[in-house]
PDB file of C-alpha atoms in Angstrom:
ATOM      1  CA  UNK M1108       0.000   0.000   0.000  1.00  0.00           C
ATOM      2  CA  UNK M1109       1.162   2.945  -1.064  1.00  0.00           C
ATOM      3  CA  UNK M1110       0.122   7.015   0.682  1.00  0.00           C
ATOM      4  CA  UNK M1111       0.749   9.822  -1.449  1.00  0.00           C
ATOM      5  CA  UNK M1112       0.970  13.658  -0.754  1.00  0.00           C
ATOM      6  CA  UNK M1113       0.195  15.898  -4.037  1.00  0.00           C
ATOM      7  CA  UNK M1114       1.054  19.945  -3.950  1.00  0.00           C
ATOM      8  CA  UNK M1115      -2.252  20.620  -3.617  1.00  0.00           C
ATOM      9  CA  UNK M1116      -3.503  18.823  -0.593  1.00  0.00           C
ATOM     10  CA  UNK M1117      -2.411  15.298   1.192  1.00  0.00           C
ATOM     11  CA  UNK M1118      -4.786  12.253   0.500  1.00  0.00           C
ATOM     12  CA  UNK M1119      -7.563  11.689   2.780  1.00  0.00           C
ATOM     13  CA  UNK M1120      -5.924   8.340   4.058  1.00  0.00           C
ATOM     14  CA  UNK M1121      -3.042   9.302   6.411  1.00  0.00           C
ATOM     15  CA  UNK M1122      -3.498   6.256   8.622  1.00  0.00           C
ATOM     16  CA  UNK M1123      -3.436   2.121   7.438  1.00  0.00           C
ATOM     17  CA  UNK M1124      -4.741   1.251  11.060  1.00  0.00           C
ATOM     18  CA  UNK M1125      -4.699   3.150  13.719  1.00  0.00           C
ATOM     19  CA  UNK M1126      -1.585   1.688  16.563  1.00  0.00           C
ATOM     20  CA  UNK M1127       0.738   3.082  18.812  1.00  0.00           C
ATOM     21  CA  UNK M1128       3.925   4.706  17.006  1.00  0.00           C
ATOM     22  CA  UNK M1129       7.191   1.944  18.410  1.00  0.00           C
ATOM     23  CA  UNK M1130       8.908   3.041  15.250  1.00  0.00           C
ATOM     24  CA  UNK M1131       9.485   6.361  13.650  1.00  0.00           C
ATOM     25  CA  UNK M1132      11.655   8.437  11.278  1.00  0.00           C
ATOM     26  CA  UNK M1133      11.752  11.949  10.596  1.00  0.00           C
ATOM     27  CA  UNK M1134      13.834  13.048   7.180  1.00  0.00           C
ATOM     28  CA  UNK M1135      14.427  16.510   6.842  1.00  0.00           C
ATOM     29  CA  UNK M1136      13.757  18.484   4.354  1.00  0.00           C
ATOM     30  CA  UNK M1137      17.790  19.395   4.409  1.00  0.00           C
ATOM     31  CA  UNK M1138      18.696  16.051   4.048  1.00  0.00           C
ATOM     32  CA  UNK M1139      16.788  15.470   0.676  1.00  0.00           C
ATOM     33  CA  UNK M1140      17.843  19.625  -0.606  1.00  0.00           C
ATOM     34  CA  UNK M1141      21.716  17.677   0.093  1.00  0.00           C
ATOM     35  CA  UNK M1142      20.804  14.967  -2.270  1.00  0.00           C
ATOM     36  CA  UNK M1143      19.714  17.500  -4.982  1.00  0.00           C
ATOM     37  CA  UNK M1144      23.391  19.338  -4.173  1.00  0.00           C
ATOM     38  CA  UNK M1145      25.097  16.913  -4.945  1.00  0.00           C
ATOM     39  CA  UNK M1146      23.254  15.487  -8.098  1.00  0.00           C
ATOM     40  CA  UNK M1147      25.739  17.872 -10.193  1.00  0.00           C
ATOM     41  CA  UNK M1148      24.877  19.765 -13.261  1.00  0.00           C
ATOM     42  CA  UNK M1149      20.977  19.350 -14.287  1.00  0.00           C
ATOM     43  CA  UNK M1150      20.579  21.242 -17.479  1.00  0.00           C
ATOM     44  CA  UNK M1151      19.361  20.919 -21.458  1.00  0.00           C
ATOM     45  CA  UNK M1152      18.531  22.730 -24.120  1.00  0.00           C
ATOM     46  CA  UNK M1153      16.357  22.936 -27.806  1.00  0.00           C
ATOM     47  CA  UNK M1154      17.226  24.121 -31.025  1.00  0.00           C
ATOM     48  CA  UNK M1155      17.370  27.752 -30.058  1.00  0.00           C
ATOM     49  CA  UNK M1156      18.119  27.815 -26.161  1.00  0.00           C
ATOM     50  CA  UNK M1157      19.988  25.929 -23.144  1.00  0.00           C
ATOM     51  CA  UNK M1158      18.730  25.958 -19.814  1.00  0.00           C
ATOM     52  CA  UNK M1159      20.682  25.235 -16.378  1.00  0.00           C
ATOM     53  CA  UNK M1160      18.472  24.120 -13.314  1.00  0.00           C
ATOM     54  CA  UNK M1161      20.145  26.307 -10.261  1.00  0.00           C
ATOM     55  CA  UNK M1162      19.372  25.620  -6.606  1.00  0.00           C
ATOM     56  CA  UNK M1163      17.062  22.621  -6.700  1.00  0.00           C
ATOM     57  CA  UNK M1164      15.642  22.546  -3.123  1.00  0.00           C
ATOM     58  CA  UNK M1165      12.339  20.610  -1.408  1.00  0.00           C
ATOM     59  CA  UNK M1166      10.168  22.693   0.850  1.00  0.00           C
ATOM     60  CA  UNK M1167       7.950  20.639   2.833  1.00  0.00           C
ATOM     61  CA  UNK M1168       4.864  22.431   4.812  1.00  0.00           C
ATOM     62  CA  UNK M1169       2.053  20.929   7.060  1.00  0.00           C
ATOM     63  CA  UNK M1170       0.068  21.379   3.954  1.00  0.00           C
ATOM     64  CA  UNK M1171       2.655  19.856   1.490  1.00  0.00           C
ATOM     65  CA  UNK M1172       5.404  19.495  -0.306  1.00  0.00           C
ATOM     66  CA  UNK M1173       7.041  21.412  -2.915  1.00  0.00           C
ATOM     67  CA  UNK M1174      10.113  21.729  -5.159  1.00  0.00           C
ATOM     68  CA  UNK M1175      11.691  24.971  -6.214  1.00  0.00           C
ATOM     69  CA  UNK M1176      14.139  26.365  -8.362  1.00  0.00           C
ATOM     70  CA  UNK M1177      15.558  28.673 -10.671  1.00  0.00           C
ATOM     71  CA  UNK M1178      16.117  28.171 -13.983  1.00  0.00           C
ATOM     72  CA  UNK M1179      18.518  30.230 -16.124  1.00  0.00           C
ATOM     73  CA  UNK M1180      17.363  30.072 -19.682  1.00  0.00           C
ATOM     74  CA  UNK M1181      19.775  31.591 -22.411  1.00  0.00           C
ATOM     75  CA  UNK M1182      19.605  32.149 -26.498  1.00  0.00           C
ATOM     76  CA  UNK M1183      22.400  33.342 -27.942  1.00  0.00           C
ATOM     77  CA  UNK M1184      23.006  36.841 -26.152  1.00  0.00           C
ATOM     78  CA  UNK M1185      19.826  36.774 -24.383  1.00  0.00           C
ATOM     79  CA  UNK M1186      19.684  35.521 -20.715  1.00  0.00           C
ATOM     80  CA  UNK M1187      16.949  35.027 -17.834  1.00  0.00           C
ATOM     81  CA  UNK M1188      16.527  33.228 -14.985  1.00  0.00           C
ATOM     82  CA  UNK M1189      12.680  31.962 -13.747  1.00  0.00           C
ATOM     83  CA  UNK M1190      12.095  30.391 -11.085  1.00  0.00           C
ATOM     84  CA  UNK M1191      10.415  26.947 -10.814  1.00  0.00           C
ATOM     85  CA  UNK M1192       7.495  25.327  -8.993  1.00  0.00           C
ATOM     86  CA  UNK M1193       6.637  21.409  -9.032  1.00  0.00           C
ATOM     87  CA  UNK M1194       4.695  18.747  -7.870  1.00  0.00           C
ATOM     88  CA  UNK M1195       6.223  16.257  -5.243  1.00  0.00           C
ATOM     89  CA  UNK M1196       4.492  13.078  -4.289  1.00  0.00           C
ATOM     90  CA  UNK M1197       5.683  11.220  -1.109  1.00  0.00           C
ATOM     91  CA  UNK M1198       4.468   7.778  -0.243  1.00  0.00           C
ATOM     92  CA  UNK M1199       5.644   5.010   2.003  1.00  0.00           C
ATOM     93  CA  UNK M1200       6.123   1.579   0.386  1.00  0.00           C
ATOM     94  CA  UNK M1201       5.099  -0.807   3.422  1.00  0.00           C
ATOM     95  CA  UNK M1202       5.929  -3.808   1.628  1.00  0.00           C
ATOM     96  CA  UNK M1203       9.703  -2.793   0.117  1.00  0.00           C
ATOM     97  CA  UNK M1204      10.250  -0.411   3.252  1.00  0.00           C
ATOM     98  CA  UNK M1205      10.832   2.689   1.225  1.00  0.00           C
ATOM     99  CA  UNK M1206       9.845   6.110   1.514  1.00  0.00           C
ATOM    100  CA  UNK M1207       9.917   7.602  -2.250  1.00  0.00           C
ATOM    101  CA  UNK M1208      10.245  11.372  -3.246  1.00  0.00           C
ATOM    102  CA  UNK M1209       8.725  11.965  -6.829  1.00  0.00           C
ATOM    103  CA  UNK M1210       9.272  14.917  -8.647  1.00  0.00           C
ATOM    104  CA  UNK M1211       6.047  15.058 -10.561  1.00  0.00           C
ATOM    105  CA  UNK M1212       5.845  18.081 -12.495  1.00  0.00           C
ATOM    106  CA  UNK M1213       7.952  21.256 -12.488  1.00  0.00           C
ATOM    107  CA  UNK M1214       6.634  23.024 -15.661  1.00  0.00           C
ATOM    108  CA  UNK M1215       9.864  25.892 -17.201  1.00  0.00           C
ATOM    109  CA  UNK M1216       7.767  27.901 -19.484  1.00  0.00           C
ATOM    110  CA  UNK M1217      11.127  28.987 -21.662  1.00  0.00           C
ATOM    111  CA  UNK M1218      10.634  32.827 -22.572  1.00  0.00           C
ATOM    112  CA  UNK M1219      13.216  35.433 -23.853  1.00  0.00           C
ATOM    113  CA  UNK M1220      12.728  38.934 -24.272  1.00  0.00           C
ATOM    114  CA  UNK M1221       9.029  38.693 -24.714  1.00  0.00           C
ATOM    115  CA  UNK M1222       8.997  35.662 -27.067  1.00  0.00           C
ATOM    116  CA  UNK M1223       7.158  32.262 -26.010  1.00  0.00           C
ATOM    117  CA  UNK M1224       9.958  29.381 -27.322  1.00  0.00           C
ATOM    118  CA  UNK M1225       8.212  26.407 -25.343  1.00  0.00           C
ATOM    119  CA  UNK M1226       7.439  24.364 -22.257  1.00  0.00           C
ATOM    120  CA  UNK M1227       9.566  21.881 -20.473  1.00  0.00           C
ATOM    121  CA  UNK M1228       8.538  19.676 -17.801  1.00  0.00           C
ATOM    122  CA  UNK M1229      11.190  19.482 -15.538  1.00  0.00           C
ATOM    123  CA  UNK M1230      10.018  16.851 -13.440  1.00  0.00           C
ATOM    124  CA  UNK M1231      11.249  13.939 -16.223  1.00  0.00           C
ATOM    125  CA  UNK M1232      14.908  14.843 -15.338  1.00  0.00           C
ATOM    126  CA  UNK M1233      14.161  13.246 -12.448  1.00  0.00           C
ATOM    127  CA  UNK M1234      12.955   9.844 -13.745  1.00  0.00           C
ATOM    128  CA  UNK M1235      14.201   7.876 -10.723  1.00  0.00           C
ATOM    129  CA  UNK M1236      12.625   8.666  -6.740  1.00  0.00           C
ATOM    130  CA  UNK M1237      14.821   9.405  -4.330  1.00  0.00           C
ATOM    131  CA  UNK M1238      14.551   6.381  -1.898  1.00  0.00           C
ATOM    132  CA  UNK M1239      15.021   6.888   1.874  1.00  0.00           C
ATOM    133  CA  UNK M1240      14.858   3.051   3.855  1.00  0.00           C
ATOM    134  CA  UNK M1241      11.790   3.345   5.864  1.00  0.00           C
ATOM    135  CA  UNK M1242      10.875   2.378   9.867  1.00  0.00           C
ATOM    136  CA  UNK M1243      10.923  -1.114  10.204  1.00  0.00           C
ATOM    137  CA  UNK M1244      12.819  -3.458  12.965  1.00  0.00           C
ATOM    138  CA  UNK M1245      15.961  -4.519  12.003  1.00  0.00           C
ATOM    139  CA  UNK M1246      14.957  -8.622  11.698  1.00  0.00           C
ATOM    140  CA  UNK M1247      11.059  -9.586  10.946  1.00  0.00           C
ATOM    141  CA  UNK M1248      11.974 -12.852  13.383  1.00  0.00           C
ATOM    142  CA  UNK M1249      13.490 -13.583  16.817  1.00  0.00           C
ATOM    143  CA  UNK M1250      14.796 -16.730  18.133  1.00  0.00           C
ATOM    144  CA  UNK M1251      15.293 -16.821  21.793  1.00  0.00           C
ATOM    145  CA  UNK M1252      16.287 -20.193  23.588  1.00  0.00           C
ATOM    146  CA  UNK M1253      14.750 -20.888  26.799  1.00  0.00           C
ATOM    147  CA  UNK M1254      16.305 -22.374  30.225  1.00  0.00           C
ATOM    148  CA  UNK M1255      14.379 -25.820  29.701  1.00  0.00           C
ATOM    149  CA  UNK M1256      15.824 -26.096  26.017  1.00  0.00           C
ATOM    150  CA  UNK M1257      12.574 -25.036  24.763  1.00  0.00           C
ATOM    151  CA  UNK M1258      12.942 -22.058  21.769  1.00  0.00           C
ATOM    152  CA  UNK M1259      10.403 -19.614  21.942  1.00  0.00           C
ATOM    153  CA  UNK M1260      10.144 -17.963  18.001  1.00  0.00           C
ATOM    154  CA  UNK M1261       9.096 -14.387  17.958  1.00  0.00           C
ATOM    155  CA  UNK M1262       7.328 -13.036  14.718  1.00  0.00           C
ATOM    156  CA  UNK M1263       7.590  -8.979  13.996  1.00  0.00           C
ATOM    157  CA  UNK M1264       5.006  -7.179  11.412  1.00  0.00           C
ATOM    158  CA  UNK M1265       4.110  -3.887  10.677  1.00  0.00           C
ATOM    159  CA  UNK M1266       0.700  -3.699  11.695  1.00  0.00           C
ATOM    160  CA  UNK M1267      -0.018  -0.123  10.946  1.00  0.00           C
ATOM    161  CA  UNK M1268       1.586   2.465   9.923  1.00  0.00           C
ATOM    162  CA  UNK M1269       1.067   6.419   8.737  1.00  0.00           C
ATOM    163  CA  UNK M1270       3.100   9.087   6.506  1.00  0.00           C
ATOM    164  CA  UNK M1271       2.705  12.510   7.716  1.00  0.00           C
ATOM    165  CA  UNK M1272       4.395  16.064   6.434  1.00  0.00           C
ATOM    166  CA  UNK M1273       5.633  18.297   9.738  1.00  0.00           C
ATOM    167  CA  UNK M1274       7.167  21.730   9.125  1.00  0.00           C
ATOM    168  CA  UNK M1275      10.664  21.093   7.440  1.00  0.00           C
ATOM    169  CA  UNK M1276      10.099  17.256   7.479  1.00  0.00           C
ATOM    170  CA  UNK M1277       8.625  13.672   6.435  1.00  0.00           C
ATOM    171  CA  UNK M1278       7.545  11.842   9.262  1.00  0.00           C
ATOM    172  CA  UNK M1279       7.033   7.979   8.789  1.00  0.00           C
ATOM    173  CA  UNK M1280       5.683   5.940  11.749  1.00  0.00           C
ATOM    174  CA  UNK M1281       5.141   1.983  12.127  1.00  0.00           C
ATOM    175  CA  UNK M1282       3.424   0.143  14.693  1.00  0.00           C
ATOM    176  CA  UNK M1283       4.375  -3.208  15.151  1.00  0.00           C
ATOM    177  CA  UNK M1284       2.734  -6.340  15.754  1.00  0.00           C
ATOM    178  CA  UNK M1285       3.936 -10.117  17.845  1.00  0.00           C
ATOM    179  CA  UNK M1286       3.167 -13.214  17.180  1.00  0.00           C
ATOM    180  CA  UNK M1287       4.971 -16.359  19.178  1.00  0.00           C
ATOM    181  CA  UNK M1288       4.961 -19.964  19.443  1.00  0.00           C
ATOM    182  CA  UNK M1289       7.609 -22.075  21.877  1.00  0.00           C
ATOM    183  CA  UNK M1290       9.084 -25.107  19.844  1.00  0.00           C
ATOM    184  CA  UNK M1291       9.323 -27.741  22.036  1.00  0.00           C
ATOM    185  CA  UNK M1292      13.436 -28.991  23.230  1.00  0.00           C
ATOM    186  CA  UNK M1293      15.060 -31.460  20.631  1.00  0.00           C
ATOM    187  CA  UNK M1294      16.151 -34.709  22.099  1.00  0.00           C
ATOM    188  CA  UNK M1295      19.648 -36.158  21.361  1.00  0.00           C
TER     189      UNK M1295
END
């Protein structure tokens, strides 16, 4: 199952189940505008321009979740720079564990001096999510030997779980579920 927040408003569905939080994770909006840092050079032109994406950067609200940037657009002696609004999704993957970041859409309307060239949407240079590992326990089973030789085996789920934007963050909470059985002592 998958939750999604849109720039317009988050999905109804914030909670799976309702549980008590035992695991969460908090990613900062820093973290991910580090990631986008680092990426290097994002830039591409037409027949008559070039473009160079400057300052890619998340902004994540209560309300939602945003990406911004500037882009400087240039044709032969003409330059400008615009800046640039897109849609971000975020969902939680329970199954795989992953919390993905979509760039959507992040529409560069190119125009120099007065003169309409075209529309890019930057959101397909970003074709891939950016995958953060999500809040799970460390081993989905548990093996613990008992005095009288007896093993008890301890099963871990995620039971519920919810995805929730903060100011400045993604907060992704799991509550987890037991289930046991005690596996009687083998006899030499």
């Amino acid at each position: 199952t998958i939750f999604s927040f849109l720039l317009a408003e988050p999905t109804n569905e914030q909670l799976e189940m309702s549980g008590t939080d035992h695991i969460s994770l908090l990613i900062h909006e820093d973290l991910i505008n580090k990631f986008f840092k680092n990426m290097g050079p994002i830039k591409g032109g037409g027949k008559k321009y070039n473009w160079k994406l400057k300052r890619p950067r998340i902004k994540i609200s209560e309300e939602k979740a945003i990406f911004k940037a500037e882009a400087q657009i240039s044709a032969g002696i003409l330059s400008t720079t615009q800046d640039v609004i897109g849609k971000v999704d975020i969902s939680y993957d329970k199954d795989e564990n992953l919390i993905l970041i979509e760039i959507k859409k992040a529409d560069l309307i190119i125009d120099i001096a007065g003169l309409d060239i075209g529309k890019i949407n930057l959101g397909k240079q970003f074709s891939e999510p950016i995958k953060f590992s999500g809040p799970q326990a460390v081993s989905n089973h548990f093996e613990l030997p008992l005095s009288s030789g007896e093993i008890r085996k301890i099963d871990i789920e995620v039971v519920s779980y919810s995805l929730t934007l903060i100011d400045g963050a993604i907060k992704v909470s799991t509550s987890l579920g037991f289930t046991s059985e005690t596996v009687p002592a083998t006899k030499n």
